[in-house]
Structures are given as structure tokens and as C-alpha cells.
Coordinates of C-alpha atoms in Angstrom, one line a residue:
Chain A
M1 CA 0.3 -0.2 -0.3
T2 CA 3.2 2.3 1.4
A3 CA 4.3 1.5 -2.7
V4 CA 0.9 2.9 -4.5
V5 CA 1.4 6.4 -2.6
E6 CA 4.5 7.0 -3.1
A7 CA 4.4 6.0 -6.9
D8 CA 0.9 8.6 -6.8
A9 CA 4.0 11.3 -5.7
V10 CA 6.5 10.8 -8.0
R11 CA 3.9 10.8 -11.1
S12 CA 2.1 13.8 -9.8
S13 CA 5.5 15.3 -9.1
I14 CA 6.8 14.4 -12.8
E15 CA 3.4 16.0 -13.8
A16 CA 4.5 19.2 -12.0
C17 CA 7.5 19.7 -14.1
Y18 CA 5.4 19.6 -17.4
E19 CA 3.1 22.1 -16.5
N20 CA 5.3 24.5 -15.5
G21 CA 6.3 23.6 -18.9
W22 CA 10.5 22.7 -17.6
T23 CA 10.8 19.2 -20.1
D24 CA 12.0 18.2 -23.4
G25 CA 8.6 16.5 -23.3
L26 CA 9.8 13.3 -21.5
P27 CA 9.3 12.7 -17.9
V28 CA 12.3 14.3 -15.7
V29 CA 13.2 13.4 -12.1
P30 CA 12.1 15.9 -9.6
C31 CA 15.4 18.2 -8.8
T32 CA 15.3 18.3 -4.6
Q33 CA 17.7 20.3 -2.8
E34 CA 18.8 18.0 -0.9
L35 CA 20.3 15.8 -4.9
L36 CA 21.7 19.4 -6.1
D37 CA 23.3 19.3 -2.8
A38 CA 25.4 15.8 -3.9
F39 CA 25.7 17.1 -8.3
L40 CA 27.3 20.3 -6.5
A41 CA 29.5 18.7 -4.4
Q42 CA 31.5 16.6 -7.6
T43 CA 32.8 20.0 -8.5
T44 CA 34.8 22.2 -7.5
L45 CA 33.1 24.8 -9.2
A46 CA 31.3 27.1 -6.6
P47 CA 27.0 27.4 -7.4
D48 CA 28.1 30.9 -8.5
E49 CA 30.0 29.9 -11.4
I50 CA 29.1 30.8 -14.5
V51 CA 29.3 28.3 -17.1
L52 CA 27.7 30.1 -20.4
E53 CA 27.0 33.4 -21.0
M54 CA 24.6 34.5 -24.2
P55 CA 25.1 38.7 -23.9
S56 CA 22.6 38.9 -26.4
L57 CA 19.2 37.2 -24.4
G58 CA 21.4 38.6 -20.8
R59 CA 21.3 34.9 -19.3
G60 CA 24.2 33.2 -18.0
C61 CA 23.3 29.6 -16.5
T62 CA 25.5 29.0 -14.0
V63 CA 26.8 26.2 -12.1
R64 CA 24.0 25.6 -9.8
M65 CA 21.3 26.2 -13.0
A66 CA 23.4 23.5 -15.1
A67 CA 23.8 20.9 -12.4
I68 CA 20.1 21.5 -11.6
N69 CA 18.8 20.5 -14.8
A70 CA 21.4 17.6 -14.8
A71 CA 19.3 15.9 -12.1
M72 CA 16.2 16.5 -14.3
A73 CA 17.6 14.7 -17.3
G74 CA 18.3 11.4 -15.4
C75 CA 22.4 12.0 -14.8
L76 CA 23.7 10.7 -11.4
P77 CA 25.6 13.1 -9.8
E78 CA 28.9 11.7 -10.7
Y79 CA 28.4 12.4 -14.4
F80 CA 28.0 15.9 -13.8
P81 CA 31.9 16.7 -13.9
V82 CA 31.4 15.7 -17.4
V83 CA 29.3 17.6 -18.2
L84 CA 31.2 19.8 -17.0
A85 CA 33.3 19.4 -19.1
A86 CA 31.2 20.0 -22.4
W87 CA 30.4 23.5 -21.3
E88 CA 33.6 24.8 -21.2
S89 CA 34.0 23.3 -25.2
M90 CA 30.6 24.4 -26.3
R91 CA 31.9 28.1 -24.5
N92 CA 35.1 27.8 -26.4
E93 CA 33.1 26.7 -29.8
G94 CA 30.8 30.1 -29.6
Y95 CA 27.6 28.5 -28.4
T96 CA 27.5 32.3 -26.5
A97 CA 26.3 33.2 -29.5
G98 CA 22.9 32.5 -31.8
I99 CA 22.9 28.4 -33.4
W100 CA 20.6 27.3 -30.4
Q101 CA 17.7 29.2 -32.8
S102 CA 19.1 28.6 -35.2
T103 CA 16.6 27.3 -38.4
T104 CA 19.4 24.3 -39.4
G105 CA 18.4 22.9 -35.9
T106 CA 21.8 21.5 -34.4
A107 CA 22.1 19.3 -32.0
P108 CA 26.6 19.4 -29.7
V109 CA 27.6 15.7 -30.2
I110 CA 29.8 15.6 -26.8
V111 CA 33.3 12.7 -27.4
V112 CA 34.0 11.0 -24.8
N113 CA 37.4 9.3 -24.3
G114 CA 39.6 8.0 -21.0
S115 CA 38.8 5.7 -18.4
V116 CA 35.8 8.0 -17.0
R117 CA 34.1 6.0 -19.8
S118 CA 34.2 3.0 -18.4
R119 CA 34.0 4.1 -14.7
L120 CA 30.8 5.9 -15.7
G121 CA 29.6 3.0 -18.3
I122 CA 29.6 5.4 -21.2
N123 CA 29.0 3.3 -24.5
S124 CA 31.6 3.2 -26.8
R125 CA 30.7 0.4 -28.9
G126 CA 26.8 -0.7 -29.9
N127 CA 24.4 0.8 -30.8
V128 CA 26.9 3.9 -29.9
F129 CA 24.1 6.4 -30.9
G130 CA 21.2 4.8 -29.7
P131 CA 19.2 4.0 -26.2
G132 CA 19.6 1.9 -23.9
F133 CA 22.6 4.3 -21.9
R134 CA 22.5 5.3 -18.8
A135 CA 25.3 8.1 -19.2
N136 CA 25.1 8.4 -23.3
A137 CA 21.3 9.1 -22.4
T138 CA 21.0 12.0 -19.1
I139 CA 24.8 13.6 -20.6
G140 CA 23.4 15.0 -23.2
R141 CA 19.8 15.4 -22.5
A142 CA 21.9 17.5 -18.6
I143 CA 22.8 20.4 -21.9
R144 CA 19.6 20.6 -24.2
L145 CA 17.3 20.2 -20.6
T146 CA 19.5 24.1 -19.1
V147 CA 19.2 25.4 -23.1
L148 CA 15.2 24.9 -22.7
N149 CA 14.9 26.0 -19.2
V150 CA 17.8 28.2 -18.1
F151 CA 18.2 30.1 -22.0
G152 CA 14.6 29.6 -22.4
I153 CA 15.3 28.1 -26.3
K154 CA 12.2 27.0 -26.9
P155 CA 10.8 25.0 -30.1
H156 CA 8.2 27.5 -31.9
E157 CA 10.1 30.4 -29.8
L158 CA 13.4 31.3 -29.6
D159 CA 13.8 28.0 -31.2
Q160 CA 13.9 28.5 -34.5
S161 CA 15.1 24.8 -36.2
T162 CA 12.9 24.5 -39.2
Q163 CA 13.5 20.5 -38.1
G164 CA 15.5 20.4 -35.9
T165 CA 17.3 15.8 -35.1
P166 CA 16.6 13.6 -32.9
A167 CA 20.7 14.3 -31.8
K168 CA 19.0 17.2 -29.7
F169 CA 17.2 14.5 -27.0
T170 CA 21.1 13.7 -26.6
C171 CA 23.9 12.8 -28.7
V172 CA 26.8 11.3 -26.3
I173 CA 29.3 8.6 -27.2
G174 CA 32.2 7.5 -26.2
E175 CA 35.5 6.1 -28.7
N176 CA 36.3 3.1 -28.3
Q177 CA 40.0 3.9 -27.3
E178 CA 40.2 -0.3 -26.8
E179 CA 39.2 -1.6 -30.3
S180 CA 40.6 1.6 -32.6
P181 CA 44.0 0.8 -34.2
W182 CA 44.8 4.3 -33.3
P183 CA 46.2 6.6 -31.3
A184 CA 42.8 8.0 -29.3
F185 CA 40.7 11.0 -30.0
H186 CA 41.6 13.5 -27.3
E187 CA 45.2 12.0 -27.9
D188 CA 45.7 14.2 -30.2
A189 CA 44.6 17.3 -28.6
G190 CA 47.1 16.5 -26.6
F191 CA 46.3 13.8 -22.9
A192 CA 47.0 10.2 -22.3
A193 CA 45.5 7.7 -23.1
E194 CA 43.8 7.3 -19.9
D195 CA 43.1 11.2 -18.9
S196 CA 38.9 11.5 -19.8
A197 CA 38.4 14.3 -21.6
A198 CA 35.4 15.5 -23.6
T199 CA 34.6 17.1 -27.3
V200 CA 31.5 19.4 -28.6
M201 CA 31.3 20.1 -31.9
T202 CA 28.0 21.1 -33.9
L203 CA 26.2 18.9 -35.3
R204 CA 24.0 18.9 -38.5
S205 CA 23.2 15.5 -40.2
A206 CA 24.7 11.9 -38.8
I207 CA 24.6 10.0 -42.3
H208 CA 25.0 6.7 -42.6
I209 CA 27.3 4.6 -44.6
E210 CA 27.4 1.1 -45.9
A211 CA 30.5 -0.1 -47.3
R212 CA 30.7 -4.0 -46.8
H213 CA 31.3 -4.8 -50.0
T214 CA 35.3 -3.6 -49.4
A215 CA 37.9 -4.5 -48.5
D216 CA 39.9 -1.4 -49.7
A217 CA 41.0 0.6 -48.5
Q218 CA 40.8 3.4 -51.7
Q219 CA 36.8 2.2 -52.2
L220 CA 36.0 2.9 -48.7
L221 CA 37.3 6.2 -48.7
A222 CA 35.7 7.0 -52.5
D223 CA 32.4 6.0 -51.4
I224 CA 33.4 8.0 -48.2
A225 CA 34.2 11.6 -50.2
G226 CA 31.3 11.0 -51.7
T227 CA 28.8 11.4 -48.6
I228 CA 31.2 14.2 -47.4
A229 CA 30.7 15.8 -51.0
R230 CA 26.4 16.2 -51.5
T231 CA 25.3 19.5 -52.0
G232 CA 22.7 19.8 -50.1
S233 CA 24.8 19.9 -47.1
L234 CA 26.6 23.1 -48.4
M235 CA 25.4 26.2 -47.5
F236 CA 28.4 28.7 -46.1
R237 CA 31.7 28.1 -48.8
T238 CA 32.8 25.1 -48.0
N239 CA 32.1 21.9 -44.8
S240 CA 34.1 20.4 -42.1
T241 CA 33.4 17.0 -41.0
C242 CA 33.8 13.9 -38.9
L243 CA 33.6 10.5 -40.0
V244 CA 32.6 7.9 -37.2
L245 CA 34.2 5.7 -38.4
S246 CA 33.2 1.6 -37.1
P247 CA 36.2 -0.6 -35.8
E248 CA 35.6 -2.5 -38.8
H249 CA 36.9 0.3 -41.2
A250 CA 38.7 1.3 -39.6
H251 CA 41.4 -1.7 -38.9
L252 CA 41.1 -2.3 -42.2
L253 CA 42.4 1.3 -43.9
A254 CA 45.2 1.2 -40.8
S255 CA 46.1 -2.6 -41.7
Q256 CA 46.4 -0.3 -46.0
G257 CA 48.7 1.8 -44.1
W258 CA 46.5 4.4 -43.6
S259 CA 46.6 7.0 -40.2
K260 CA 44.0 9.3 -39.2
A261 CA 45.7 12.0 -40.7
S262 CA 46.1 11.1 -44.3
I263 CA 43.1 10.0 -44.3
A264 CA 42.1 13.2 -43.5
K265 CA 44.6 14.3 -46.7
H266 CA 42.7 12.7 -48.6
L267 CA 39.5 12.7 -47.5
Y268 CA 40.6 16.9 -48.1
D269 CA 41.7 16.5 -51.9
T270 CA 38.5 14.0 -52.7
A271 CA 35.5 15.3 -51.9
V272 CA 35.2 18.2 -54.6
L273 CA 32.6 19.3 -56.5
T274 CA 32.5 20.8 -60.0
Q275 CA 31.6 24.4 -61.4
D276 CA 29.0 22.6 -62.9
E277 CA 27.4 20.3 -60.2
L278 CA 27.7 23.4 -58.0
D279 CA 25.3 25.9 -60.9
S280 CA 22.2 22.9 -61.3
V281 CA 22.1 23.1 -57.7
G282 CA 22.2 27.0 -58.2
K283 CA 25.2 27.2 -55.4
G284 CA 27.7 28.3 -57.7
A285 CA 28.4 31.6 -56.0
I286 CA 28.0 33.3 -52.6
S287 CA 26.4 36.6 -51.0
T288 CA 28.8 39.5 -50.8
K289 CA 28.1 39.6 -46.4
Q290 CA 28.3 36.3 -45.2
H291 CA 29.7 34.5 -48.5
W292 CA 26.4 32.1 -47.9
R293 CA 25.7 29.8 -51.9
L294 CA 23.7 31.5 -53.9
A295 CA 22.9 31.3 -57.4
S296 CA 25.4 33.0 -59.8
D297 CA 22.7 35.4 -61.0
H298 CA 21.3 36.0 -58.2
A299 CA 21.6 39.7 -56.9
D300 CA 23.2 39.7 -54.0
A301 CA 25.9 37.4 -55.3
V302 CA 29.4 37.0 -55.6
P303 CA 32.2 34.7 -57.9
D304 CA 33.3 32.2 -55.5
D305 CA 37.2 32.8 -55.4
L306 CA 37.4 29.1 -53.9
I307 CA 36.7 27.4 -56.8
G308 CA 40.2 26.7 -58.3
S309 CA 40.6 28.0 -62.1
D310 CA 40.0 23.8 -63.2
G311 CA 36.6 24.4 -62.2
R312 CA 36.1 22.4 -59.1
L313 CA 35.6 23.4 -54.9
H314 CA 37.6 21.6 -52.2
V315 CA 34.3 21.3 -49.8
L316 CA 36.1 20.9 -47.0
S317 CA 37.6 24.2 -45.0
G318 CA 41.7 22.0 -45.0
E319 CA 42.5 18.8 -43.5
T320 CA 42.0 20.7 -40.0
A321 CA 38.0 19.9 -41.0
V322 CA 38.2 16.5 -40.6
Q323 CA 37.9 15.0 -37.6
V324 CA 38.5 10.8 -36.9
V325 CA 37.2 8.9 -34.3
V326 CA 36.8 4.9 -33.5
A327 CA 33.0 4.1 -32.4
G328 CA 30.8 1.6 -32.1
S329 CA 30.7 -2.8 -32.3
S330 CA 33.5 -4.9 -34.4
N331 CA 30.8 -6.4 -36.2
S332 CA 30.3 -4.7 -40.2
G333 CA 31.0 -2.8 -42.2
V334 CA 29.6 0.7 -41.2
S335 CA 30.3 3.6 -40.4
M336 CA 29.1 7.5 -39.7
V337 CA 30.0 10.8 -41.2
L338 CA 28.5 13.6 -39.1
D339 CA 27.8 17.1 -40.9
I340 CA 29.7 19.8 -38.1
F341 CA 28.7 23.4 -38.5
D342 CA 32.2 24.9 -37.8
L343 CA 30.9 27.9 -34.8
K344 CA 34.4 29.3 -34.2
N345 CA 37.2 27.2 -34.3
P346 CA 39.0 25.3 -36.8
K347 CA 39.5 22.8 -34.0
P348 CA 37.3 21.3 -31.8
S349 CA 37.8 22.3 -27.9
T350 CA 38.9 19.1 -26.2
I351 CA 38.6 19.3 -21.9
S352 CA 39.3 17.6 -18.9
I353 CA 36.7 16.7 -17.5
D354 CA 39.1 15.3 -14.5
R355 CA 39.8 19.0 -14.1
Y356 CA 36.0 20.1 -13.8
A357 CA 35.8 16.8 -10.1
A358 CA 36.1 16.8 -6.4
E359 CA 39.1 14.9 -5.4
A360 CA 37.7 11.5 -7.2
P361 CA 38.6 8.4 -6.3
A362 CA 42.0 6.8 -7.3
Q363 CA 40.2 3.6 -7.1
P364 CA 36.3 1.8 -7.5
V365 CA 35.4 0.9 -3.5
D366 CA 35.5 -2.2 -2.3
H367 CA 32.6 -2.3 0.4
D368 CA 34.3 -6.1 1.5
A369 CA 37.7 -4.8 2.1
V370 CA 36.6 -2.0 3.9
D371 CA 34.9 -4.3 6.3
A372 CA 37.8 -6.6 6.7
S373 CA 39.7 -3.2 7.1
L374 CA 37.4 -2.3 9.8
T375 CA 36.6 -5.6 12.2
E376 CA 39.5 -4.9 14.6
L377 CA 38.5 -1.6 15.0
S378 CA 35.2 -2.8 15.8
T379 CA 35.3 -5.7 18.6
L380 CA 38.0 -3.8 20.1
L381 CA 35.9 -0.8 20.4
S382 CA 32.6 -3.9 21.9
R383 CA 34.9 -5.1 24.7
D384 CA 34.0 -1.3 25.9
G385 CA 30.8 -1.5 25.4
F386 CA 30.8 0.5 22.3
T387 CA 28.6 -0.3 18.9
A388 CA 30.4 0.7 15.6
S389 CA 29.5 0.9 12.2
W390 CA 29.7 2.1 9.1
E391 CA 29.0 3.4 5.4
A392 CA 31.1 4.8 2.4
T393 CA 29.0 6.7 -0.5
P394 CA 29.9 5.4 -4.3
Q395 CA 32.6 8.4 -3.8
G396 CA 34.5 6.6 -1.4
E397 CA 33.7 8.5 1.5
L398 CA 33.1 6.8 4.8
T399 CA 31.1 7.4 7.9
F400 CA 32.4 6.1 11.1
T401 CA 29.4 5.7 13.2
I402 CA 29.6 4.4 17.2
G403 CA 26.4 3.3 18.9
P404 CA 25.9 4.1 23.0
G405 CA 27.8 2.1 25.4
T406 CA 29.0 1.9 28.8
A407 CA 32.1 3.5 28.7
E408 CA 33.4 1.2 31.6
C409 CA 37.3 1.6 30.6
A410 CA 36.9 4.9 29.8
D411 CA 41.1 5.6 29.9
C412 CA 41.1 2.2 27.2
L413 CA 39.3 4.1 24.7
V414 CA 41.5 6.5 22.2
P415 CA 41.2 9.9 21.6
E416 CA 38.7 10.5 18.9
P417 CA 42.1 12.1 16.4
I418 CA 43.9 9.3 17.5
L419 CA 40.8 6.9 16.6
A420 CA 40.5 8.9 13.3
V421 CA 43.6 8.3 11.9
M422 CA 43.4 4.6 13.0
I423 CA 40.3 3.9 10.7
G424 CA 42.3 6.0 7.9
E425 CA 45.5 4.2 8.3
A426 CA 42.7 0.4 8.0
L427 CA 40.9 1.9 5.2
K428 CA 44.5 2.4 2.6
G429 CA 44.2 -0.3 -0.2
T430 CA 39.9 0.0 0.4
G431 CA 39.6 2.9 -2.4
A432 CA 37.3 4.4 1.0
R433 CA 38.6 7.4 3.1
L434 CA 37.5 8.5 6.6
G435 CA 35.2 11.5 5.8
K436 CA 34.0 12.1 9.6
V437 CA 32.6 9.7 12.9
L438 CA 30.0 9.9 15.0
L439 CA 30.0 10.1 19.0
P440 CA 27.4 8.8 21.0
S441 CA 28.0 11.5 24.0
S442 CA 29.0 9.1 26.5
Y443 CA 32.1 8.6 24.6
P444 CA 35.2 10.6 26.4
D445 CA 35.3 13.7 25.1
A446 CA 32.4 13.5 22.6
S447 CA 31.8 16.9 23.4
D448 CA 35.0 18.6 21.6
G449 CA 34.5 16.4 18.7
Chain B
M1 CA 6.6 10.6 3.2
T2 CA 8.7 13.3 4.2
S3 CA 7.8 16.0 1.5
S4 CA 10.0 18.2 -0.6
T5 CA 10.2 20.7 -2.5
I6 CA 10.8 20.7 -6.4
L7 CA 13.3 23.7 -7.5
D8 CA 13.2 24.8 -10.1
P9 CA 15.1 24.9 -13.5
T10 CA 14.8 27.9 -14.7
Y11 CA 16.7 31.0 -15.0
G12 CA 13.9 33.2 -13.4
A13 CA 12.1 36.2 -14.9
C14 CA 12.5 38.7 -17.3
A15 CA 13.5 41.4 -17.4
E16 CA 12.2 44.4 -15.7
P17 CA 8.9 45.9 -18.3
N18 CA 10.1 49.0 -20.5
N19 CA 8.1 50.1 -23.1
K20 CA 9.4 53.5 -23.7
L21 CA 10.6 54.3 -27.0
A22 CA 12.3 57.0 -28.4
P23 CA 10.5 60.0 -28.5
R24 CA 9.6 61.1 -32.2
A25 CA 10.4 64.7 -33.4
F26 CA 12.1 64.8 -36.4
P27 CA 13.9 68.0 -37.8
P28 CA 10.9 69.5 -41.1
R29 CA 14.8 68.9 -43.6
G30 CA 17.6 66.8 -43.6
L31 CA 17.0 63.2 -42.1
R32 CA 19.8 61.3 -41.1
V33 CA 18.6 57.8 -42.1
G34 CA 20.6 54.8 -40.2
L35 CA 21.1 51.2 -41.8
L36 CA 21.4 48.5 -40.0
D37 CA 22.5 45.6 -42.1
N38 CA 22.7 42.5 -40.3
G39 CA 24.1 40.9 -43.5
K40 CA 21.9 38.2 -44.6
A41 CA 20.8 38.1 -48.6
N42 CA 19.1 41.4 -49.7
A43 CA 19.4 42.5 -46.8
E44 CA 21.2 45.8 -47.8
T45 CA 19.7 45.9 -51.0
I46 CA 15.9 45.9 -49.6
L47 CA 17.2 48.8 -47.0
R48 CA 18.2 50.6 -49.6
E49 CA 15.8 50.1 -51.7
M50 CA 13.2 51.2 -48.0
T51 CA 14.8 54.7 -48.0
R52 CA 14.6 55.9 -51.5
A53 CA 10.8 55.4 -51.9
L54 CA 11.0 57.0 -48.3
S55 CA 13.0 60.1 -50.0
T56 CA 10.2 60.1 -52.2
S57 CA 8.6 62.4 -49.5
L58 CA 10.6 62.8 -47.0
D59 CA 13.7 64.9 -47.0
V60 CA 16.8 62.1 -46.8
A61 CA 20.1 64.0 -47.0
S62 CA 22.2 61.4 -46.1
V63 CA 22.1 57.5 -45.7
H64 CA 24.5 55.3 -42.7
V65 CA 25.0 52.3 -43.2
H66 CA 25.9 49.7 -40.3
T67 CA 26.7 46.1 -41.7
K68 CA 26.5 44.0 -38.4
D69 CA 29.4 40.8 -37.9
D70 CA 27.2 38.6 -36.8
A71 CA 22.8 38.4 -37.1
G72 CA 22.9 36.2 -34.1
L73 CA 24.2 38.8 -31.6
T74 CA 22.3 41.9 -30.9
L75 CA 24.9 44.9 -32.1
D76 CA 28.2 46.0 -29.6
D77 CA 27.7 49.7 -27.4
E78 CA 29.8 51.1 -29.8
Q79 CA 28.2 50.7 -32.6
L80 CA 25.5 52.0 -30.1
V81 CA 26.4 54.7 -29.4
E82 CA 27.3 55.4 -33.2
I83 CA 24.4 55.5 -34.7
R84 CA 22.5 57.3 -31.8
E85 CA 24.5 60.2 -32.5
Q86 CA 24.6 59.7 -36.2
C87 CA 20.8 59.2 -37.3
D88 CA 17.4 60.3 -36.5
F89 CA 16.2 57.3 -37.1
V90 CA 17.1 53.6 -38.1
L91 CA 15.2 50.1 -40.5
S92 CA 16.8 47.3 -39.9
A93 CA 17.0 43.7 -41.2
M94 CA 16.4 41.2 -42.4
G95 CA 15.0 39.1 -39.7
D96 CA 14.9 36.1 -41.5
C97 CA 16.0 32.9 -39.7
G98 CA 16.0 31.8 -35.8
S99 CA 18.6 33.7 -33.7
C100 CA 19.0 36.9 -36.1
S101 CA 15.0 37.4 -36.1
A102 CA 15.4 37.9 -32.0
A103 CA 18.4 39.6 -32.9
T104 CA 16.7 42.5 -35.2
V105 CA 13.5 42.5 -31.8
A106 CA 16.3 43.2 -29.3
D107 CA 18.2 45.8 -31.5
G108 CA 15.1 47.9 -32.2
I109 CA 14.1 48.1 -28.1
L110 CA 18.3 48.6 -27.6
L111 CA 17.9 52.1 -29.7
E112 CA 15.0 53.0 -28.7
R113 CA 15.8 52.7 -25.2
A114 CA 19.2 54.5 -26.9
G115 CA 16.6 56.9 -28.4
V116 CA 16.7 56.7 -31.8
P117 CA 13.5 55.7 -33.0
A118 CA 13.5 52.3 -35.0
V119 CA 11.8 50.0 -37.3
S120 CA 12.8 46.3 -36.8
I121 CA 11.8 44.4 -39.8
C122 CA 12.3 40.1 -40.2
T123 CA 9.8 37.3 -42.3
E124 CA 6.8 36.1 -40.6
P125 CA 7.2 32.4 -39.6
F126 CA 9.9 34.9 -37.0
R127 CA 7.2 36.6 -35.2
A128 CA 7.6 34.0 -33.1
S129 CA 10.4 34.0 -32.3
G130 CA 10.5 37.6 -32.5
D131 CA 8.2 38.5 -30.1
V132 CA 9.4 36.1 -27.0
M133 CA 12.5 38.0 -27.5
A134 CA 10.6 40.9 -26.4
S135 CA 9.5 39.7 -23.9
L136 CA 12.4 38.4 -22.7
Y137 CA 13.1 42.3 -23.1
G138 CA 10.8 43.5 -21.3
F139 CA 9.0 45.3 -24.2
P140 CA 6.0 42.5 -24.8
G141 CA 4.0 44.1 -27.4
Y142 CA 6.5 46.1 -28.4
V143 CA 6.0 47.4 -32.3
Y144 CA 7.8 46.4 -35.5
L145 CA 7.5 44.8 -39.6
T146 CA 6.9 41.8 -40.8
T147 CA 7.0 40.4 -44.3
P148 CA 6.0 37.1 -46.2
H149 CA 9.5 35.0 -46.4
P150 CA 11.5 34.7 -48.1
V151 CA 13.1 37.6 -49.2
A152 CA 16.7 36.8 -49.0
S153 CA 15.6 34.5 -52.4
L154 CA 13.8 37.5 -54.0
S155 CA 15.7 38.9 -57.4
F156 CA 16.1 43.1 -57.6
D157 CA 12.0 43.7 -58.7
E158 CA 10.1 41.7 -56.1
L159 CA 12.7 43.2 -53.8
V160 CA 11.4 46.6 -55.6
E161 CA 8.3 45.9 -55.2
R162 CA 7.9 43.9 -51.3
V163 CA 9.3 47.9 -50.3
T164 CA 5.9 49.5 -52.4
T165 CA 3.5 47.7 -50.3
L166 CA 6.2 48.2 -47.1
V167 CA 6.1 51.5 -47.1
P168 CA 2.6 53.4 -45.2
Q169 CA 3.6 50.9 -42.3
I170 CA 7.3 52.3 -41.9
R171 CA 6.4 55.4 -41.5
H172 CA 3.3 54.4 -39.0
I173 CA 6.3 53.8 -36.8
I174 CA 8.8 55.8 -37.5
G175 CA 6.0 57.6 -36.4
I176 CA 6.5 60.1 -39.4
A177 CA 2.8 60.6 -41.5
S178 CA 2.6 60.8 -45.8

């Protein structure tokens, strides 16, 4: 009966969030102060620090606001440093301007590297763009809920996406570093393989490459270049791309001598459109000021001097406009081309996740080892009539509680500071550390503690 | 069961209400017209054609074109000061996309508050975006001009024809009767 009453209360609190207009259409987790505090405890940032400011809207999002929305998205508190690193990457990428409101209807794609993937369960293998993984599903959703709720950029209002993309709900992928033949994506930005890092790029669309038919690297690259060079994706002069290769495709290329850099150069060289092809779709020229693609006979058109004397346009802005990430399952010749919209910098911004994390546990908590390490101390206390119990948080912070005792042998007991040192010593190697000791009033010197 | 408060995830209220428009007091002759061009295709052309159409009945002495670097952002303080010193009224275009419609409406409000009468011009689908932006700026109901979408792909002749239909509304918003 109790369970039924609580279920009704849960549902009504979820409905209250709907009534307030606080959702992306899916149910959210109502956030309480207690839940917010758990998120804020995960980071060294102060609650009032700004994670992203949008001057045109006169609004800035604080760590506190980002945390409430992350909680509502269904994140666990320990995901929060990833969310914060993503915000910094977006700040660097130019998300302070109007991209959230754009008719193009883009979504941030967040690429995660390093040990954080296994620690938080961020999927990098099969169904990497799909559902089934809490961290992938909720970290991206935390960003979108913040945009809706904090910046008030809502569909049919300030968000004027003509159609949008499903990626606007969430788009977080881990790189499958373990099955990649090359150094990891974040290693190219100077991180070590196990360092945890997040990189945001601006996704317009994700286009599937079916290439199960070939074992020839040149054929595969030609298939990919043809997809990148489609006329439909050209809005401005040139494009960028993030190639998300399946492990099978990555190994096919690597085994024939291709590195990520040589792939990028080859795709730049071969993703080409001719003047005739551009003219046939009315994109053979550019507008005077913002360089939107236009037909050559448009009133605002000027010739595009990027089209060479050979009448060819390199669709990619350069070799650096190609990012290569390995993700997905090692089970087929399927890859993805992400159309990337460059906002600000020629290269994406890769941000350390560890930098945002409050002192992270060096190792996962081994609860059996914690119990074993404290048994001796517990036995000692019981001789003096005290009971001892303890509990460790997932982050390894242990609360040691001493129950009321008779304290018949007050002199036998160690003072609280020494007890704390003893507990700390005992916990070494268990992944837990002492947070606090709770003492009963009958414990000697308890009033001092 | 214990109960606890559900936290509000929003930024909070819009800006304080401020419906102040610039005074409409123009010199009878020698008007100085500002054109705020956000760089979108056809934006400068339609602004110049509007000015040409107004000139048939108003004594326009000078035209000052200001081009924005980023159509999705509001004009910066420096531009605002310069325009205030320079212009008797401003025409601003073209709010024909998500961020630039909001920014075009916000620019109009900022200019009015700085004392410069302004006509912000958006295409019709973006009225929703423009209206929300006006509310965000504390000016719900701010009056701006809309015209059918699209403008960017119109030919020059089509632009001239479009301008003819808009001139009475421009004069109405600026507050100069024909």
C-alpha cells in the first residue's frame, strides 16, 4: 500500500514539472535540494560560477542551474564533471552566440574519451548513437534541458529549428579506444589515453555509410568522400566533418597503411564538387557579406574564389576540417559521417573532465575490503561496550558511527583524533577514505568533537 | 513520506518591464537615416530600396549603413553610440532566421531605449521568435515590421515591389505621417 501512495506522489511531482514547462517532452526527475547538493559536491566549481553566457539574451547559466537540469535529465551526480567539461567545450566553440536558435536545427555532439567511459558506463561500442545507456542518454539531455529551461530557448519560440534533429534530445558517444588501431581522439589534443576528456562539435546531421562490400581502402574512402561532398549539405562556402568509423572500417584502413592524418588529407583532396555541379543546384556563387551559397545570377551574388581555375571546389575547408573518431561495434562495415557546423575555431576544443571533478576516488570502493579492514577496530570498541557501524558513499567517503556504550573503561578508549587516524590507516587500499566520525555523548571527549 | 520542494530549473523572470520608445521629433528637413544591415542576403538591398521609397516624400540628407559582424548577436555598445550620434531613425533588417530575428527585434528595442526611433524588419514565420525576444527584453508587444518569407531569394524587381507594400507601415512605426 505504501508503494502505491509513493508511486502516485512520484507521478504527481513529474506531472508538476510538465505543468511548469520544464521538460523536453519526456518525463524528468524532479530535483530537490538534497539531490542538487549531491551534484554540487562532485565539482570544485562554486555554484554561482557561470558555465555559459549568452549576451544577446542577457542570460548566463550558473553551475547550480546546470546541476539542477542535469539532475532532472536523469544524470547521476558523478556524471556532472562530464557535463561541465562539455559546457566549457561549447563555450570555446562559440555557443555563446545564436546557434541554439538557428533554423538549421543543430545539436551538440559530445565525444568522450578516457577512463571515465568505463567508470560511468558511457557506451562506445554497439548502438553508440542509440539508446540503452544511462550516461549517454542523460549527459546530452542535461545540456538540452538547460538550453530549454535556463536560456528559455524553446521550440516555436526562440528555437526556430525548421525541423531539428533527433540528436537534440541527446548525442553523447564514447570513443572505442580499445578497438581502435590509432591513438585516441583526445591524444591528438595532447591528453594521455587514460585521461578523461570531452569534446563538443556542432552536428547538423549524421549520415550512414554502408560499406560492407569492400576490403579496399581506396574504395571505402571514395564512398566516404562522395558522402561528404553531397551538394545538399553546403550552406556556406565549405564544410567540416567528423568521421565516426566503426572498428572494422578503422582496421581496414589502418591495415593498408592509413593514419588519421593521411585519411584527412585524402578526404580533403577528393571531396570535390565542380562548378557545373554547384551551378546545377544553384550554389555556384556566394553572397557578398556572409558568403551563403547562391546561384550565380542572384542579385547579391559574387563569384566564389575558392573555386579553382580547374573549376573545382574542395568541399572541406582544409585537412583540419576532418576529425576521425572510432566508435561502434566490431561487427560490420558501417560508419557514420557527421556534418559539422564550424562556429568559431578550426579545431574542436577538448576539455579535461578530471579538472572539474572534486577529488575523485583513486579506485572504486571495495566494500568487502572496507568491512574487513574495520573489523579489528570494531572488536576493540565492543569490548568497551560500544557498537561500531560504517557506510561508504560510491565516491568512497566513509562515515564511521559509534553507538552508545557504557564506557566502563574510559581510559581504555582512544581520543577521537587518534581514532580517526586509526580508521584512516585501516582504510588504506580499500578505495574508501574517512569522511567523518559520529560519536555518542557517552564517549569520552565526545563534546570536543 | 517526507515532502521536499522541487527546485525551479529556469533562469527566472524576464527583464523588468520597460516599454519606453524614443521620442518622435524629427527635423522637417535633412533627415539622417541609419541602415542596420545584418549581412543576410538582400538585407542591404531592401534597406536601400526602403530609403529610396521614403525619399520621395521625406527630405533625406544622408544614409549611414552599419553592417553587423554576426547576424545572430545584438549590436554592440560602440555601434549603438555611433548610431545614436549619427541618425534620426534606423531601419534594421533582415530577421529571416532563428537567431537573427530575435537579434533584429532586440536591436530595435535597444535603439529605442537609446533614443533612436527604429523599425525592425523580420519575415513572418519569425514573429514567434521576435515576440518572445521582446518579452525577454521587458517589452512585450513591441511593434516591428513583418513581411512574407522568403526575402533572401527575391530578385531585385521583386524586392522593389515588396518595398512598395511596406512603406506605409514603416512610416507608421517611425511616426512620420505621409
